[in-house]
CSV table of C-alpha atoms in Angstrom, one decimal:
chain,number,residue,atom,x,y,z
A,1,MET,CA,-90.6,1.5,25.0
A,2,THR,CA,-91.4,3.9,22.4
A,3,GLY,CA,-89.3,1.1,20.1
A,4,GLU,CA,-91.1,-1.7,20.3
A,5,PHE,CA,-94.2,0.5,19.9
A,6,THR,CA,-92.4,1.8,16.5
A,7,ARG,CA,-91.9,-1.7,15.4
A,8,TRP,CA,-95.5,-2.1,16.2
A,9,GLY,CA,-96.3,0.3,14.0
A,10,GLY,CA,-93.8,-1.2,10.9
A,11,HIS,CA,-95.9,-4.0,11.7
A,12,VAL,CA,-99.4,-2.0,10.7
A,13,LEU,CA,-97.4,-0.7,7.5
A,14,GLN,CA,-96.4,-4.3,6.6
A,15,LEU,CA,-100.5,-5.1,6.9
A,16,PHE,CA,-101.3,-2.1,3.7
A,17,GLY,CA,-98.8,-3.7,1.9
A,18,ALA,CA,-95.7,-1.3,2.9
A,19,HIS,CA,-92.0,-2.1,3.1
A,20,PRO,CA,-90.5,-0.4,6.2
A,21,GLU,CA,-88.0,-3.1,6.9
A,22,GLN,CA,-86.2,-1.5,3.9
A,23,TRP,CA,-86.4,1.7,6.0
A,24,GLY,CA,-82.6,3.0,7.5
A,25,TYR,CA,-84.7,3.0,10.9
A,26,PHE,CA,-85.8,-0.5,10.8
A,27,LYS,CA,-82.5,-1.8,9.7
A,28,VAL,CA,-80.9,-0.3,13.1
A,29,ILE,CA,-83.9,-1.8,15.4
A,30,GLY,CA,-84.8,-4.7,13.0
A,31,LEU,CA,-88.5,-5.8,12.2
A,32,GLU,CA,-87.8,-9.3,12.4
A,33,GLY,CA,-90.3,-11.9,13.8
A,34,SER,CA,-93.9,-10.3,15.8
A,35,PRO,CA,-94.1,-9.0,19.8
A,36,LEU,CA,-93.9,-12.5,20.5
A,37,ASP,CA,-90.9,-13.1,19.3
A,38,ARG,CA,-88.7,-10.1,21.3
A,39,ILE,CA,-88.0,-9.5,24.2
A,40,ASP,CA,-89.0,-6.1,23.9
A,41,GLY,CA,-92.3,-7.4,22.8
A,42,MET,CA,-92.8,-9.4,25.6
A,43,MET,CA,-92.1,-6.7,28.3
A,44,VAL,CA,-94.5,-4.3,27.1
A,45,ILE,CA,-97.0,-7.0,27.0
A,46,GLY,CA,-96.4,-7.8,30.5
A,47,MET,CA,-96.5,-4.0,31.2
A,48,PHE,CA,-99.9,-3.4,30.0
A,49,GLY,CA,-101.2,-6.5,31.9
A,50,GLY,CA,-99.7,-5.5,35.3
A,51,CYS,CA,-100.2,-1.4,34.4
A,52,PHE,CA,-104.0,-2.7,33.8
A,53,ALA,CA,-104.2,-5.3,36.8
A,54,ALA,CA,-103.3,-2.7,39.2
A,55,ALA,CA,-106.2,-0.5,38.3
A,56,LEU,CA,-108.3,-2.8,38.5
A,57,TRP,CA,-107.6,-3.7,42.4
A,58,ALA,CA,-108.0,-0.1,43.0
A,59,ASN,CA,-111.1,0.2,40.8
A,60,ASN,CA,-109.4,3.0,39.4
A,61,VAL,CA,-110.4,2.1,35.9
A,62,LYS,CA,-112.5,4.8,34.3
A,63,LEU,CA,-113.2,6.3,30.6
A,64,ARG,CA,-112.6,9.5,31.7
A,65,MET,CA,-112.8,13.0,29.1
A,66,PRO,CA,-111.6,16.5,29.2
A,67,GLN,CA,-114.1,19.0,30.7
A,68,HIS,CA,-112.2,21.4,27.7
A,69,ARG,CA,-112.0,19.5,23.8
A,70,ILE,CA,-108.5,21.4,23.9
A,71,ARG,CA,-106.6,18.7,26.4
A,72,ILE,CA,-107.7,16.4,23.4
A,73,PHE,CA,-105.7,18.8,20.9
A,74,GLN,CA,-102.8,19.1,23.0
A,75,ALA,CA,-102.4,15.1,24.2
A,76,VAL,CA,-102.0,14.5,20.7
A,77,LEU,CA,-99.7,17.2,19.5
A,78,GLY,CA,-97.6,16.6,22.7
A,79,GLY,CA,-97.7,12.8,21.9
A,80,MET,CA,-96.7,13.4,18.6
A,81,ILE,CA,-93.4,15.6,19.6
A,82,ALA,CA,-92.6,13.5,22.3
A,83,GLY,CA,-92.2,10.2,19.9
A,84,PHE,CA,-90.8,12.2,17.4
A,85,GLY,CA,-88.2,13.1,19.7
A,86,ALA,CA,-88.0,9.2,21.1
A,87,ARG,CA,-86.6,8.5,17.7
A,88,LEU,CA,-84.3,11.3,17.5
A,89,ALA,CA,-82.5,10.1,20.5
A,90,MET,CA,-83.1,6.3,19.7
A,91,GLY,CA,-84.6,5.7,22.9
A,92,CYS,CA,-87.1,7.2,25.1
A,93,ASN,CA,-87.3,7.9,28.4
A,94,LEU,CA,-86.2,4.6,29.6
A,95,ALA,CA,-84.0,3.1,27.4
A,96,ALA,CA,-82.6,7.0,26.7
A,97,PHE,CA,-82.1,8.1,30.2
A,98,PHE,CA,-83.3,6.5,33.1
A,99,THR,CA,-81.7,2.6,32.1
A,100,GLY,CA,-78.7,5.0,29.6
A,101,ILE,CA,-77.1,6.9,32.6
A,102,PRO,CA,-76.6,3.8,34.8
A,103,GLN,CA,-74.8,2.0,31.8
A,104,PHE,CA,-71.8,4.8,31.5
A,105,SER,CA,-74.0,6.1,28.0
A,106,LEU,CA,-72.5,9.7,27.0
A,107,HIS,CA,-75.6,10.0,24.7
A,108,ALA,CA,-78.1,9.0,28.1
A,109,TRP,CA,-76.2,12.4,29.6
A,110,PHE,CA,-76.8,15.0,26.8
A,111,PHE,CA,-80.6,13.2,26.8
A,112,ALA,CA,-81.0,14.3,30.5
A,113,LEU,CA,-79.8,17.8,29.6
A,114,ALA,CA,-81.4,18.7,26.9
A,115,THR,CA,-84.9,17.1,28.6
A,116,ALA,CA,-84.1,19.6,31.4
A,117,VAL,CA,-83.6,22.4,29.1
A,118,GLY,CA,-86.8,21.5,27.0
A,119,SER,CA,-88.9,20.7,30.3
A,120,TYR,CA,-88.0,23.9,31.3
A,121,PHE,CA,-89.3,26.1,28.4
A,122,GLY,CA,-92.0,23.8,28.1
A,123,ALA,CA,-93.8,24.3,31.7
A,124,ARG,CA,-93.0,28.4,30.7
A,125,PHE,CA,-94.7,28.1,27.4
A,126,THR,CA,-97.5,26.2,28.9
A,127,LEU,CA,-98.2,28.4,31.2
A,128,LEU,CA,-98.9,31.7,29.0
A,129,PRO,CA,-102.9,32.9,29.0
A,130,MET,CA,-103.0,31.5,25.7
A,131,PHE,CA,-103.3,27.9,27.5
A,132,ARG,CA,-104.9,28.2,30.1
A,133,ILE,CA,-108.0,27.0,30.6
A,134,PRO,CA,-111.0,28.5,32.4
A,135,VAL,CA,-111.8,27.1,35.7
A,136,LYS,CA,-115.9,27.1,36.7
A,137,LEU,CA,-116.1,27.5,40.5
A,138,GLN,CA,-118.6,26.0,42.4
A,139,LYS,CA,-120.4,27.0,45.9
A,140,VAL,CA,-119.9,23.1,48.3
A,141,SER,CA,-121.2,23.4,52.4
A,142,ALA,CA,-118.8,20.4,52.8
A,143,ALA,CA,-116.8,17.6,51.4
A,144,SER,CA,-118.2,15.4,49.4
A,145,PRO,CA,-117.3,11.6,50.6
A,146,LEU,CA,-115.3,9.7,48.6
A,147,THR,CA,-118.1,6.5,47.3
A,148,GLN,CA,-117.7,3.6,45.5
A,149,LYS,CA,-119.7,0.5,44.3
A,150,PRO,CA,-118.5,-2.4,47.2
A,151,ALA,CA,-119.9,-4.6,44.0
A,152,GLN,CA,-118.2,-3.4,41.3
A,153,ALA,CA,-114.9,-3.2,42.9
A,154,LYS,CA,-115.1,-6.4,43.8
A,155,ARG,CA,-116.0,-7.8,40.4
A,156,ARG,CA,-113.0,-5.8,39.1
A,157,PHE,CA,-110.5,-6.8,41.8
A,158,ARG,CA,-111.9,-10.3,40.7
A,159,LEU,CA,-110.6,-9.4,37.1
A,160,GLY,CA,-107.2,-8.0,38.3
A,161,MET,CA,-106.4,-11.8,39.6
A,162,ILE,CA,-107.2,-13.0,36.7
A,163,ILE,CA,-105.3,-10.5,34.5
A,164,PHE,CA,-102.2,-10.7,37.1
A,165,LEU,CA,-102.1,-14.6,37.3
A,166,ALA,CA,-103.1,-15.4,33.2
A,167,VAL,CA,-99.3,-13.0,32.8
A,168,ILE,CA,-97.5,-14.1,35.4
A,169,LEU,CA,-98.8,-18.0,33.8
A,170,TRP,CA,-97.7,-16.6,30.3
A,171,GLY,CA,-94.6,-15.1,31.5
A,172,GLY,CA,-94.0,-18.4,33.6
A,173,LEU,CA,-94.5,-21.2,30.3
A,174,THR,CA,-92.6,-19.3,28.4
A,175,ALA,CA,-89.2,-18.7,30.3
A,176,MET,CA,-89.4,-22.8,30.4
A,177,ASN,CA,-88.5,-22.8,26.2
A,178,ALA,CA,-87.3,-19.5,26.2
A,179,PRO,CA,-86.0,-17.9,29.3
A,180,LYS,CA,-85.3,-14.5,28.1
A,181,LEU,CA,-88.6,-14.1,26.8
A,182,GLY,CA,-90.1,-15.0,29.4
A,183,LEU,CA,-88.1,-13.1,32.0
A,184,ALA,CA,-88.8,-10.0,30.5
A,185,MET,CA,-92.4,-10.2,30.6
A,186,LEU,CA,-92.7,-10.8,34.4
A,187,PHE,CA,-89.8,-8.1,34.6
A,188,GLY,CA,-92.5,-6.0,32.2
A,189,VAL,CA,-95.6,-7.2,34.1
A,190,GLY,CA,-93.1,-5.6,38.2
A,191,PHE,CA,-92.6,-2.6,36.0
A,192,GLY,CA,-96.6,-2.0,35.4
A,193,LEU,CA,-98.0,-2.2,38.8
A,194,LEU,CA,-94.7,0.0,40.2
A,195,ILE,CA,-96.0,2.6,37.2
A,196,GLU,CA,-99.6,2.9,37.5
A,197,ARG,CA,-99.1,2.8,41.9
A,198,ALA,CA,-96.6,4.9,42.2
A,199,GLN,CA,-98.0,7.1,39.0
A,200,ILE,CA,-94.1,7.2,37.8
A,201,CYS,CA,-93.2,9.6,35.3
A,202,PHE,CA,-89.5,10.7,34.4
A,203,THR,CA,-90.2,13.9,32.6
A,204,SER,CA,-92.5,14.6,35.3
A,205,ALA,CA,-89.5,14.9,37.8
A,206,PHE,CA,-88.8,17.7,35.6
A,207,ARG,CA,-91.4,19.9,34.7
A,208,ASP,CA,-92.1,19.7,39.1
A,209,LEU,CA,-89.3,21.0,39.4
A,210,TRP,CA,-90.0,24.2,37.4
A,211,ILE,CA,-93.6,24.4,38.6
A,212,THR,CA,-94.1,23.3,42.1
A,213,GLY,CA,-90.8,22.9,43.6
A,214,ARG,CA,-91.4,18.9,44.6
A,215,THR,CA,-88.4,16.5,43.8
A,216,HIS,CA,-89.6,13.9,45.5
A,217,MET,CA,-89.8,11.9,42.2
A,218,ALA,CA,-86.1,13.3,41.2
A,219,LYS,CA,-84.6,12.4,44.1
A,220,ALA,CA,-86.1,8.4,43.3
A,221,ILE,CA,-85.0,8.4,39.8
A,222,ILE,CA,-81.8,9.8,40.8
A,223,ILE,CA,-81.2,6.9,44.0
A,224,GLY,CA,-82.6,4.3,41.1
A,225,MET,CA,-80.0,4.8,38.7
A,226,ALA,CA,-77.3,4.9,41.4
A,227,VAL,CA,-78.1,1.4,42.4
A,228,SER,CA,-78.2,0.6,38.4
A,229,ALA,CA,-75.3,2.1,37.8
A,230,ILE,CA,-73.4,-0.4,40.9
A,231,GLY,CA,-75.2,-3.3,39.2
A,232,ILE,CA,-74.4,-3.0,36.3
A,233,PHE,CA,-70.6,-2.0,37.5
A,234,SER,CA,-70.3,-5.1,39.0
A,235,TYR,CA,-71.4,-7.0,35.4
A,236,VAL,CA,-68.7,-5.3,34.1
A,237,GLN,CA,-66.2,-5.7,36.7
A,238,MET,CA,-67.3,-9.5,36.3
A,239,GLY,CA,-66.1,-9.7,32.8
A,240,ALA,CA,-69.7,-8.7,31.1
A,241,ALA,CA,-68.5,-8.1,27.2
A,242,THR,CA,-69.2,-4.5,26.3
A,243,LYS,CA,-70.8,-2.8,23.1
A,244,ASN,CA,-70.0,0.1,21.7
A,245,TYR,CA,-72.3,2.0,18.9
A,246,VAL,CA,-71.6,5.0,16.5
A,247,GLY,CA,-73.4,7.7,16.0
A,248,ARG,CA,-72.8,9.8,13.2
A,249,THR,CA,-74.5,13.4,12.9
A,250,LYS,CA,-73.6,15.5,10.1
A,251,CYS,CA,-71.9,19.0,10.9
A,252,GLY,CA,-71.1,21.9,9.0
A,253,THR,CA,-68.8,20.1,6.4
A,254,GLY,CA,-67.9,17.3,7.7
A,255,TRP,CA,-69.0,14.1,9.8
A,256,THR,CA,-68.4,14.3,13.9
A,257,ALA,CA,-68.8,10.4,15.5
A,258,VAL,CA,-70.2,9.9,18.9
A,259,TRP,CA,-69.2,6.7,20.8
A,260,PHE,CA,-72.1,5.2,22.6
A,261,ARG,CA,-71.3,2.6,25.7
A,262,TYR,CA,-73.3,-0.4,26.4
A,263,CYS,CA,-72.3,-3.0,29.0
A,264,THR,CA,-75.7,-4.5,28.1
A,265,GLY,CA,-77.9,-6.2,25.5
A,266,TRP,CA,-80.2,-2.9,25.5
A,267,ARG,CA,-80.4,-1.2,21.9
A,268,LEU,CA,-80.5,2.5,21.9
């Protein structure tokens, strides 16, 4: 996903007269066409549609601002660090971890180990007193019941159905002429529905281990990767061609090459 977001950023730079397509990074991941012409682009669009539809169905759409403005700064800074790290890893938590390990990629294991170590120190760092936000306690006599406006909930549910049917129809029609693009959008819709309702976050699986000790998300991710690995291995046994990628990193005075093995068409 972050690879496609990077391409979107490249398109924005092109609008201002820049030529990011000449940069070494974009020569590797490609910047041809538009998001509608790329598998990753259609999948991300479908994911947004699925997430938005699921949130509308649950009447859980609202612009929320944190009580303390420092949270905005922390979110922006954390997002910049995460984006920078995803580009160094040539993939986000999805491509460089969740789908990388089932595809028997060596770099995904390094990514997972580094994420575990980084999330541990990050959790300890953010728990320092300088990052703690003062909490204002209010005395109450009884629990406040959850309320919602029935008319608003019905409108949002209908809007969610319209968006859901629209992206499903879009993906189905696209699949008639370009099967890969259409299926990518449909899979994106399904993924969007899942991550919105289940609140799936790969990094939270590591974070929860160090802060709360909860392992539900970590177990779910491990089971998902195990099932995916069995499916990918079956494709390899059936004769699916593998792809080898070489990553070079300068170490001292020499160059060390690391081979990444992939058995599908996913890019790093």
